Short mmCIF file of C-alpha atoms in Angstrom, two decimals:
data_model
loop_
_atom_site.label_atom_id
_atom_site.label_comp_id
_atom_site.label_asym_id
_atom_site.label_seq_id
_atom_site.Cartn_x
_atom_site.Cartn_y
_atom_site.Cartn_z
CA MET A 1 92.56 154.67 184.21
CA TYR A 2 95.27 153.46 181.87
CA LYS A 3 93.86 151.28 179.00
CA THR A 4 95.50 148.93 176.55
CA GLY A 5 94.08 146.96 173.56
CA ILE A 6 94.34 146.43 169.89
CA ASN A 7 91.38 148.65 169.09
CA ASN A 8 93.02 151.73 170.64
CA ARG A 9 93.02 154.55 168.06
CA SER A 10 95.33 156.77 170.14
CA LYS A 11 98.13 158.59 168.50
CA GLY A 12 100.75 156.24 167.23
CA GLY A 13 98.46 153.17 167.49
CA ILE A 14 97.92 150.63 164.67
CA ASN A 15 94.52 149.22 163.74
CA LEU A 16 94.83 145.49 162.85
CA LYS A 17 91.66 145.57 160.75
CA ASP A 18 93.16 148.32 158.58
CA VAL A 19 96.31 146.24 158.14
CA ILE A 20 94.32 143.19 157.08
CA ASP A 21 92.22 145.25 154.67
CA PHE A 22 95.36 146.78 153.22
CA GLU A 23 96.95 143.35 152.69
CA LYS A 24 93.79 142.09 150.99
CA ARG A 25 93.80 145.06 148.64
CA GLU A 26 97.47 144.46 147.87
CA ARG A 27 96.82 140.76 147.20
CA ASN A 28 93.86 141.58 144.96
CA ILE A 29 95.97 144.03 142.99
CA ALA A 30 98.77 141.43 142.72
CA ASP A 31 96.31 138.71 141.67
CA LYS A 32 94.81 140.95 139.01
CA THR A 33 98.30 141.83 137.77
CA ASN A 34 99.31 138.15 137.69
CA LYS A 35 96.10 137.22 135.87
CA LYS A 36 96.70 139.95 133.31
CA ASN A 37 100.28 138.75 132.81
CA LEU A 38 99.11 135.14 132.61
CA ASN A 39 96.40 136.05 130.12
CA LYS A 40 98.98 137.92 128.06
CA LYS A 41 101.26 134.85 128.09
CA ARG A 42 98.37 132.59 127.12
CA LEU A 43 97.40 134.96 124.35
CA VAL A 44 100.99 134.99 123.05
CA VAL A 45 101.13 131.16 123.16
CA ILE A 46 97.78 130.88 121.37
CA ILE A 47 98.87 133.36 118.69
CA VAL A 48 102.16 131.45 118.19
CA ILE A 49 100.28 128.15 117.90
CA ILE A 50 97.81 129.62 115.40
CA VAL A 51 100.63 131.12 113.34
CA LEU A 52 102.54 127.83 113.36
CA ALA A 53 99.39 125.92 112.41
CA VAL A 54 98.74 128.30 109.52
CA VAL A 55 102.36 128.08 108.34
CA ILE A 56 102.35 124.27 108.59
CA GLY A 57 98.97 124.10 106.85
CA ILE A 58 100.12 126.32 103.98
CA THR A 59 103.40 124.39 103.74
CA MET A 60 101.62 121.04 103.58
CA LEU A 61 99.13 122.38 101.03
CA LEU A 62 102.00 123.54 98.84
CA TYR A 63 103.81 120.25 99.47
CA TYR A 64 100.79 118.31 98.24
CA SER A 65 99.98 120.53 95.28
CA SER A 66 103.34 121.74 93.93
CA ARG A 67 106.02 119.36 92.68
CA ASP A 68 108.67 122.11 92.84
CA VAL A 69 107.87 122.91 96.48
CA ARG A 70 107.81 119.21 97.33
CA ASN A 71 111.21 118.64 95.72
CA PHE A 72 112.65 121.68 97.53
CA LEU A 73 111.36 120.59 100.96
CA ASP A 74 112.38 116.96 100.40
CA GLN A 75 115.91 118.08 99.63
CA TYR A 76 116.55 120.89 102.12
CA LEU A 77 114.09 120.32 105.00
CA PHE A 78 113.41 116.57 105.15
CA ARG A 79 116.88 115.61 103.81
CA LYS A 80 115.49 112.81 101.63
CA ASN A 81 118.09 113.23 98.89
CA ILE A 82 121.16 111.03 99.32
CA THR A 83 124.24 110.42 97.21
CA GLN A 84 126.46 107.38 96.91
CA GLU A 85 129.52 108.88 98.57
CA LYS A 86 127.64 109.22 101.88
CA LEU A 87 126.57 105.58 102.17
CA GLU A 88 128.00 102.50 103.85
CA THR A 89 129.12 99.87 101.34
CA ILE A 90 129.74 96.14 101.03
CA ASP A 91 132.61 95.16 98.74
CA LEU A 92 132.00 92.32 96.27
CA ASP A 93 135.40 90.76 95.62
CA TYR A 94 134.84 87.07 94.89
CA ASP A 95 136.05 84.70 92.19
CA SER A 96 132.85 82.63 92.07
CA ASN A 97 129.30 83.57 91.09
CA ILE A 98 127.74 86.18 93.35
CA SER A 99 124.07 86.57 94.27
CA VAL A 100 122.92 89.59 96.28
CA PHE A 101 119.47 89.87 97.85
CA ALA A 102 117.73 91.34 100.89
CA TYR A 103 116.21 89.26 103.64
CA ASN A 104 114.55 90.66 106.75
CA LYS A 105 116.92 93.40 108.04
CA TYR A 106 119.96 92.03 106.21
CA ILE A 107 121.73 92.52 102.91
CA CYS A 108 122.80 89.01 101.93
CA VAL A 109 125.71 88.05 99.70
CA LEU A 110 125.84 84.44 98.51
CA ALA A 111 129.28 83.47 97.23
CA GLU A 112 131.77 80.64 97.60
CA ASN A 113 129.14 78.39 99.26
CA LYS A 114 128.56 80.92 102.04
CA LEU A 115 125.56 83.12 102.82
CA MET A 116 126.92 86.31 104.39
CA GLN A 117 124.49 88.56 106.26
CA TYR A 118 125.36 92.27 106.58
CA ASN A 119 123.57 94.78 108.79
CA SER A 120 122.56 98.35 107.97
CA SER A 121 126.06 99.60 108.89
CA GLY A 122 127.70 97.28 106.37
CA ASN A 123 129.15 95.01 109.06
CA LEU A 124 129.19 91.24 108.58
CA GLU A 125 127.01 89.69 111.29
CA LYS A 126 126.82 86.02 110.30
CA GLU A 127 128.07 83.48 107.78
CA ILE A 128 126.01 80.40 106.93
CA SER A 129 127.46 77.52 104.96
CA LEU A 130 125.26 76.71 101.94
CA GLU A 131 126.26 74.65 98.92
CA ILE A 132 124.37 76.91 96.52
CA ASN A 133 125.67 78.79 93.49
CA ASN A 134 122.51 79.72 91.56
CA PRO A 135 119.78 80.27 94.16
CA VAL A 136 116.02 80.13 93.96
CA TYR A 137 114.33 81.41 97.08
CA GLY A 138 111.21 82.80 98.73
CA VAL A 139 111.26 85.51 101.41
CA ASN A 140 108.54 86.45 103.89
CA ASN A 141 109.01 88.45 107.07
CA ARG A 142 111.74 86.67 109.10
CA TYR A 143 111.92 83.54 106.94
CA ILE A 144 113.82 82.70 103.78
CA ALA A 145 113.45 79.34 102.02
CA ILE A 146 116.37 78.80 99.64
CA SER A 147 117.70 76.12 97.30
CA GLU A 148 119.94 75.60 94.31
CA ARG A 149 117.89 76.24 91.17
CA ASN A 150 116.93 72.83 89.78
CA GLY A 151 118.51 71.28 92.88
CA SER A 152 116.90 68.80 95.26
CA LYS A 153 117.71 70.22 98.72
CA ILE A 154 115.74 73.02 100.37
CA ASN A 155 116.70 75.05 103.46
CA LEU A 156 114.54 77.20 105.73
CA ILE A 157 116.42 79.99 107.48
CA SER A 158 115.19 82.33 110.20
CA GLY A 159 117.43 85.04 111.60
CA SER A 160 120.93 83.65 111.21
CA GLU A 161 120.13 79.97 111.70
CA ILE A 162 119.11 77.12 109.39
CA LEU A 163 115.91 75.75 110.92
CA TRP A 164 115.74 72.68 108.71
CA THR A 165 117.01 71.09 105.50
CA ARG A 166 115.05 68.61 103.40
CA ASP A 167 115.72 66.56 100.27
CA VAL A 168 113.02 66.27 97.61
CA ASP A 169 112.52 63.99 94.59
CA GLY A 170 112.72 66.33 91.61
CA ASN A 171 114.19 69.63 90.50
CA ILE A 172 113.21 72.71 92.52
CA SER A 173 111.97 75.44 90.18
CA LYS A 174 110.07 77.78 92.54
CA ILE A 175 109.68 78.33 96.29
CA SER A 176 107.12 80.21 98.35
CA VAL A 177 107.04 80.76 102.12
CA ASN A 178 104.34 82.40 104.23
CA GLU A 179 104.88 84.66 107.24
CA ASN A 180 104.74 81.67 109.63
CA GLY A 181 107.40 79.62 107.85
CA TYR A 182 105.15 77.21 105.92
CA VAL A 183 106.83 76.37 102.61
CA SER A 184 105.51 75.24 99.22
CA VAL A 185 107.83 74.02 96.47
CA ILE A 186 107.25 73.39 92.76
CA LEU A 187 109.21 70.45 91.34
CA THR A 188 109.93 69.52 87.73
CA GLY A 189 111.89 66.68 86.14
CA THR A 190 109.66 63.87 87.44
CA THR A 191 107.21 61.55 85.67
CA HIS A 192 104.59 64.29 86.16
CA LYS A 193 104.64 67.73 84.55
CA SER A 194 104.76 69.32 87.99
CA VAL A 195 104.74 68.28 91.63
CA ILE A 196 103.89 70.60 94.54
CA VAL A 197 105.26 69.77 98.00
CA VAL A 198 104.12 71.52 101.20
CA PHE A 199 106.12 71.65 104.47
CA ASP A 200 105.18 73.11 107.84
CA ASN A 201 107.55 75.37 109.75
CA SER A 202 109.25 72.42 111.44
CA GLY A 203 110.15 70.84 108.09
CA LYS A 204 107.53 68.12 108.21
CA GLU A 205 106.21 67.24 104.77
CA LEU A 206 102.43 67.70 104.87
CA PHE A 207 101.39 66.50 101.41
CA LYS A 208 102.15 66.44 97.68
CA ILE A 209 100.07 67.39 94.66
CA TYR A 210 100.81 65.66 91.35
CA LEU A 211 99.95 67.46 88.11
CA ALA A 212 99.96 65.11 85.12
CA THR A 213 98.66 67.36 82.33
CA THR A 214 99.18 70.92 83.62
CA THR A 215 102.21 72.98 84.61
CA ALA A 216 102.36 74.64 88.03
CA ILE A 217 103.24 78.33 87.69
CA ASP A 218 103.13 79.61 91.27
CA THR A 219 101.98 78.75 94.80
CA SER A 220 101.01 80.68 97.91
CA ILE A 221 100.02 79.62 101.44
CA SER A 222 97.54 81.71 103.42
CA ASN A 223 98.80 83.49 106.53
CA ASP A 224 96.60 81.35 108.78
CA ASN A 225 98.24 78.19 107.36
CA LYS A 226 94.84 76.82 106.33
CA TYR A 227 94.95 77.00 102.53
CA LEU A 228 97.30 76.43 99.65
CA ALA A 229 96.52 78.24 96.40
CA TYR A 230 98.30 77.24 93.23
CA ALA A 231 98.19 78.45 89.65
CA GLU A 232 98.39 75.98 86.78
CA VAL A 233 98.43 76.31 83.00
CA ASN A 234 97.20 73.80 80.45
CA THR A 235 98.73 74.25 77.00
CA ASN A 236 97.66 70.91 75.52
CA GLY A 237 94.68 72.27 73.56
CA THR A 238 94.33 75.00 70.99
CA ALA A 239 93.86 77.63 73.71
CA ILE A 240 95.80 78.36 76.89
CA ARG A 241 93.83 77.54 80.03
CA SER A 242 94.80 79.07 83.38
CA ASN A 243 93.32 77.75 86.62
CA ILE A 244 93.59 78.75 90.26
CA LYS A 245 92.96 75.97 92.77
CA VAL A 246 92.53 76.34 96.52
CA ILE A 247 93.38 73.34 98.71
CA SER A 248 92.48 72.76 102.35
CA ILE A 249 95.81 71.99 104.02
CA ASP A 250 94.10 70.15 106.87
CA LYS A 251 92.17 67.88 104.50
CA ALA A 252 95.16 67.30 102.24
CA LYS A 253 97.57 66.33 105.04
CA ASN A 254 95.00 63.94 106.51
CA ASP A 255 94.46 62.23 103.12
CA GLN A 256 90.80 63.14 102.93
CA GLU A 257 89.13 62.32 99.63
CA GLU A 258 88.59 65.82 98.19
CA PRO A 259 90.80 68.56 99.67
CA THR A 260 90.07 71.02 96.84
CA ILE A 261 87.88 73.87 98.11
CA TYR A 262 87.26 75.37 94.68
CA THR A 263 88.76 75.92 91.25
CA TYR A 264 88.61 79.15 89.31
CA SER A 265 89.14 78.92 85.55
CA ALA A 266 90.14 82.09 83.70
CA ASP A 267 89.03 82.94 80.18
CA ASN A 268 90.77 81.22 77.31
CA ASN A 269 94.25 82.53 76.41
CA LYS A 270 94.55 84.55 79.63
CA LEU A 271 97.95 83.53 80.95
CA ILE A 272 98.50 83.45 84.71
CA VAL A 273 101.90 84.84 85.77
CA ASN A 274 101.88 84.56 89.57
CA ILE A 275 99.60 84.56 92.61
CA GLU A 276 99.88 85.91 96.15
CA TYR A 277 97.76 85.53 99.28
CA HIS A 278 97.29 88.98 100.77
CA LYS A 279 96.73 89.45 104.49
CA ASN A 280 93.03 90.21 103.97
CA GLY A 281 92.48 86.65 102.73
CA GLN A 282 92.21 87.50 99.06
CA ILE A 283 94.16 85.61 96.43
CA ILE A 284 95.68 88.22 94.12
CA CYS A 285 96.26 86.92 90.61
CA MET A 286 98.51 88.53 88.04
CA TYR A 287 97.72 87.64 84.43
CA ASP A 288 99.36 88.92 81.27
CA SER A 289 96.39 91.28 80.78
CA GLU A 290 95.12 92.17 84.27
CA ILE A 291 95.48 91.89 88.02
CA SER A 292 92.43 90.45 89.74
CA SER A 293 91.39 89.09 93.13
CA ILE A 294 89.65 85.84 93.95
CA LYS A 295 87.68 85.36 97.13
CA ASP A 296 85.08 82.65 97.66
CA ASN A 297 85.44 81.69 93.97
CA THR A 298 84.47 85.21 92.86
CA ASN A 299 86.85 87.01 90.50
CA THR A 300 87.16 90.81 90.59
CA VAL A 301 89.35 92.76 88.16
CA LEU A 302 91.46 95.29 90.08
CA ILE A 303 93.78 96.73 87.41
CA ASN A 304 93.99 96.27 83.65
CA LEU A 305 97.46 95.76 82.23
CA VAL A 306 96.39 96.21 78.62
CA GLU A 307 94.56 99.44 77.75
CA LYS A 308 94.23 101.36 74.54
CA ASP A 309 96.52 104.41 74.30
CA LYS A 310 98.29 103.55 77.57
CA ASN A 311 101.89 102.37 77.73
CA ILE A 312 101.84 100.15 80.83
CA THR A 313 105.43 99.13 81.53
CA PHE A 314 105.60 97.52 85.01
CA SER A 315 103.28 95.92 87.54
CA ASN A 316 103.44 93.67 90.59
CA ILE A 317 101.36 92.09 93.37
CA ASN A 318 104.02 91.38 96.02
CA LEU A 319 103.19 94.30 98.34
CA ASP A 320 101.32 94.11 101.66
CA ASN A 321 97.67 94.44 100.55
CA TYR A 322 98.60 96.65 97.58
CA ILE A 323 99.25 96.24 93.87
CA TYR A 324 100.58 98.68 91.29
CA ARG A 325 101.12 99.43 87.65
CA ALA A 326 103.41 101.98 85.96
CA ILE A 327 102.34 104.04 82.95
CA GLU A 328 104.60 106.09 80.69
CA GLU A 329 103.09 109.40 79.61
CA ASN A 330 104.52 112.08 77.34
CA ASP A 331 104.75 115.50 78.95
CA GLY A 332 105.50 117.86 76.12
CA LEU A 333 107.61 117.21 73.07
CA PHE A 334 110.73 115.70 74.67
CA ASN A 335 109.71 114.85 78.24
CA THR A 336 108.29 111.56 79.49
CA ASN A 337 106.96 110.90 82.96
CA THR A 338 106.31 107.59 84.74
CA ILE A 339 103.05 107.52 86.65
CA LEU A 340 102.72 104.88 89.32
CA GLU A 341 99.18 103.84 90.27
CA ILE A 342 99.09 102.10 93.67
CA LYS A 343 95.82 100.37 94.54
CA GLY A 344 94.72 98.83 97.85
CA THR A 345 93.30 95.32 97.66
CA SER A 346 91.27 95.67 100.85
CA ASN A 347 90.04 99.28 100.67
CA ASP A 348 89.93 99.92 96.89
CA ARG A 349 91.91 103.13 97.45
CA THR A 350 94.19 104.31 94.65
CA VAL A 351 97.03 106.80 94.95
CA THR A 352 99.31 108.03 92.17
CA TYR A 353 102.93 109.02 92.22
CA THR A 354 104.58 110.81 89.29
CA VAL A 355 108.30 110.67 88.63
CA GLU A 356 110.06 112.69 85.95
CA GLY A 357 111.69 110.33 83.47
CA VAL A 358 111.39 106.81 82.14
CA ALA A 359 111.60 103.97 84.64
CA LYS A 360 114.30 101.47 83.69
CA ASP A 361 112.99 99.02 86.27
CA ILE A 362 110.72 98.94 89.32
CA TYR A 363 111.26 96.82 92.43
CA SER A 364 108.86 96.24 95.32
CA PHE A 365 108.64 94.44 98.65
CA ASN A 366 106.37 94.72 101.72
CA ASN A 367 105.25 98.39 101.54
CA ILE A 368 108.18 99.85 99.57
CA ILE A 369 108.48 100.55 95.83
CA ALA A 370 111.80 101.54 94.24
CA ILE A 371 111.80 103.24 90.84
CA ASN A 372 115.08 102.93 88.96
CA LEU A 373 115.62 105.82 86.53
CA GLY A 374 119.17 104.85 85.57
CA GLN A 375 121.38 107.07 87.71
CA GLU A 376 118.64 107.86 90.20
CA VAL A 377 116.35 105.70 92.35
CA GLU A 378 113.25 106.96 94.16
CA PHE A 379 111.96 104.96 97.12
CA ILE A 380 108.29 105.50 97.96
CA ASN A 381 105.78 103.80 100.25
CA THR A 382 102.34 102.48 99.35
CA SER A 383 100.77 105.78 100.45
CA GLY A 384 102.62 107.49 97.59
CA TRP A 385 105.15 109.34 99.81
CA LEU A 386 108.78 109.74 98.88
CA LEU A 387 111.09 108.11 101.43
CA LYS A 388 114.51 108.55 99.85
CA ARG A 389 115.88 109.79 96.51
CA TYR A 390 119.23 108.26 95.62
CA SER A 391 121.59 109.80 93.05
CA SER A 392 124.64 108.17 91.46
CA LEU A 393 127.29 108.97 88.88
CA GLN A 394 126.89 105.55 87.26
CA GLU A 395 124.06 103.34 86.06
CA VAL A 396 122.31 101.39 88.80
CA GLN A 397 122.39 97.67 88.00
CA ASN A 398 119.94 96.34 90.57
CA VAL A 399 117.99 97.34 93.68
CA ILE A 400 117.12 95.03 96.58
CA ILE A 401 114.64 95.79 99.35
CA GLY A 402 114.29 94.33 102.85
CA ASN A 403 112.69 95.38 106.12
CA GLY A 404 113.80 98.99 106.63
CA ILE A 405 116.85 98.47 104.43
CA ALA A 406 117.70 98.63 100.73
CA GLY A 407 120.76 97.98 98.63
CA ILE A 408 121.99 99.59 95.42
CA VAL A 409 123.86 96.83 93.64
CA TYR A 410 126.84 97.41 91.37
CA LYS A 411 129.36 94.96 89.96
CA ASP A 412 131.92 95.49 92.71
CA GLN A 413 129.90 96.75 95.68
CA VAL A 414 126.54 97.23 97.35
CA GLU A 415 125.56 100.59 98.79
CA ILE A 416 123.25 100.43 101.82
CA ILE A 417 120.26 102.72 102.32
CA ASN A 418 118.28 102.85 105.56
CA LEU A 419 114.62 103.48 104.77
#
């Protein structure tokens, strides 16, 4: 009988089971080879990652600990060093008085009764007509409140538009604006020593405070629009008396009998210089001898400005939840360094930044500090990190700081730095 079938082992026949077993063995060998190759690739990737992590870790350790390494990396790796010939500029060619300042993302030039707003590329974006020659102003976030010094008309600007203009009875000596556009103004030249006027962001006058025997030094409105803090000085007696008063805006605008929440009186002969509401709700007070905070009528000294054997040259409170002081220290026979101590007002954290040389001036705004060394300016943030180092062939006259932008001001031009 003639037989057929797949199990036939006759000469020349093929066993399907052997074929399947062979294919399985081949696949197993291939899988093992692929796994080995994959494991090798993974091992190479892991080794590369570990090496990179070690290199980055060592680099950052050296960056933190060595000034020379930090300067080298800032210059050649992070490209933080900039020179004046590589910057966009704004020409200052006017016959009248010129005022230059930063507001929001703009460099502003006030001249010939026009406020000209330039962007980070040095291009003119907007002109606003303002009859102001010698300005006094307050800047906060996207608002600027501006007036002629000792004038009687105040303007609130946001972006490139005048939101409102108001006339006041008296001479405007100081202006403050909070991040929501609420404005407080100190007036002189009236029958009182000082008058404080408060406006909301629509220009509505909320209330006035009349000071008959004391002089208003500074004002600040809380970021929730609930409180006005003002600093006053009484010089009528034998000793100087500085007071900080906190007013409920809601009570004051509704003519309630006692809008004062509390009054803090400093020690005799401690002169208040300015005050600032920080975003954590603290009132930061700068005296001639210290910087302190007031919260719930409790005073806490944050930084001393007069210390034995310390040459404290600059200080300010106008940063976002930070304050600072600068100390000159001799480093050897002929070298002097400037040490900047930056202290948080909400976390009590202090960082230091050392710059080689004597600071001619220090400017600050939001979270940026600029240290002017004459022909060099170092821009740092409140964490103590260098952002940009600017070098010039001539003496820097002034530095202005806005939101992500700064200007190096000379007599005939402004050089723009993007931070």
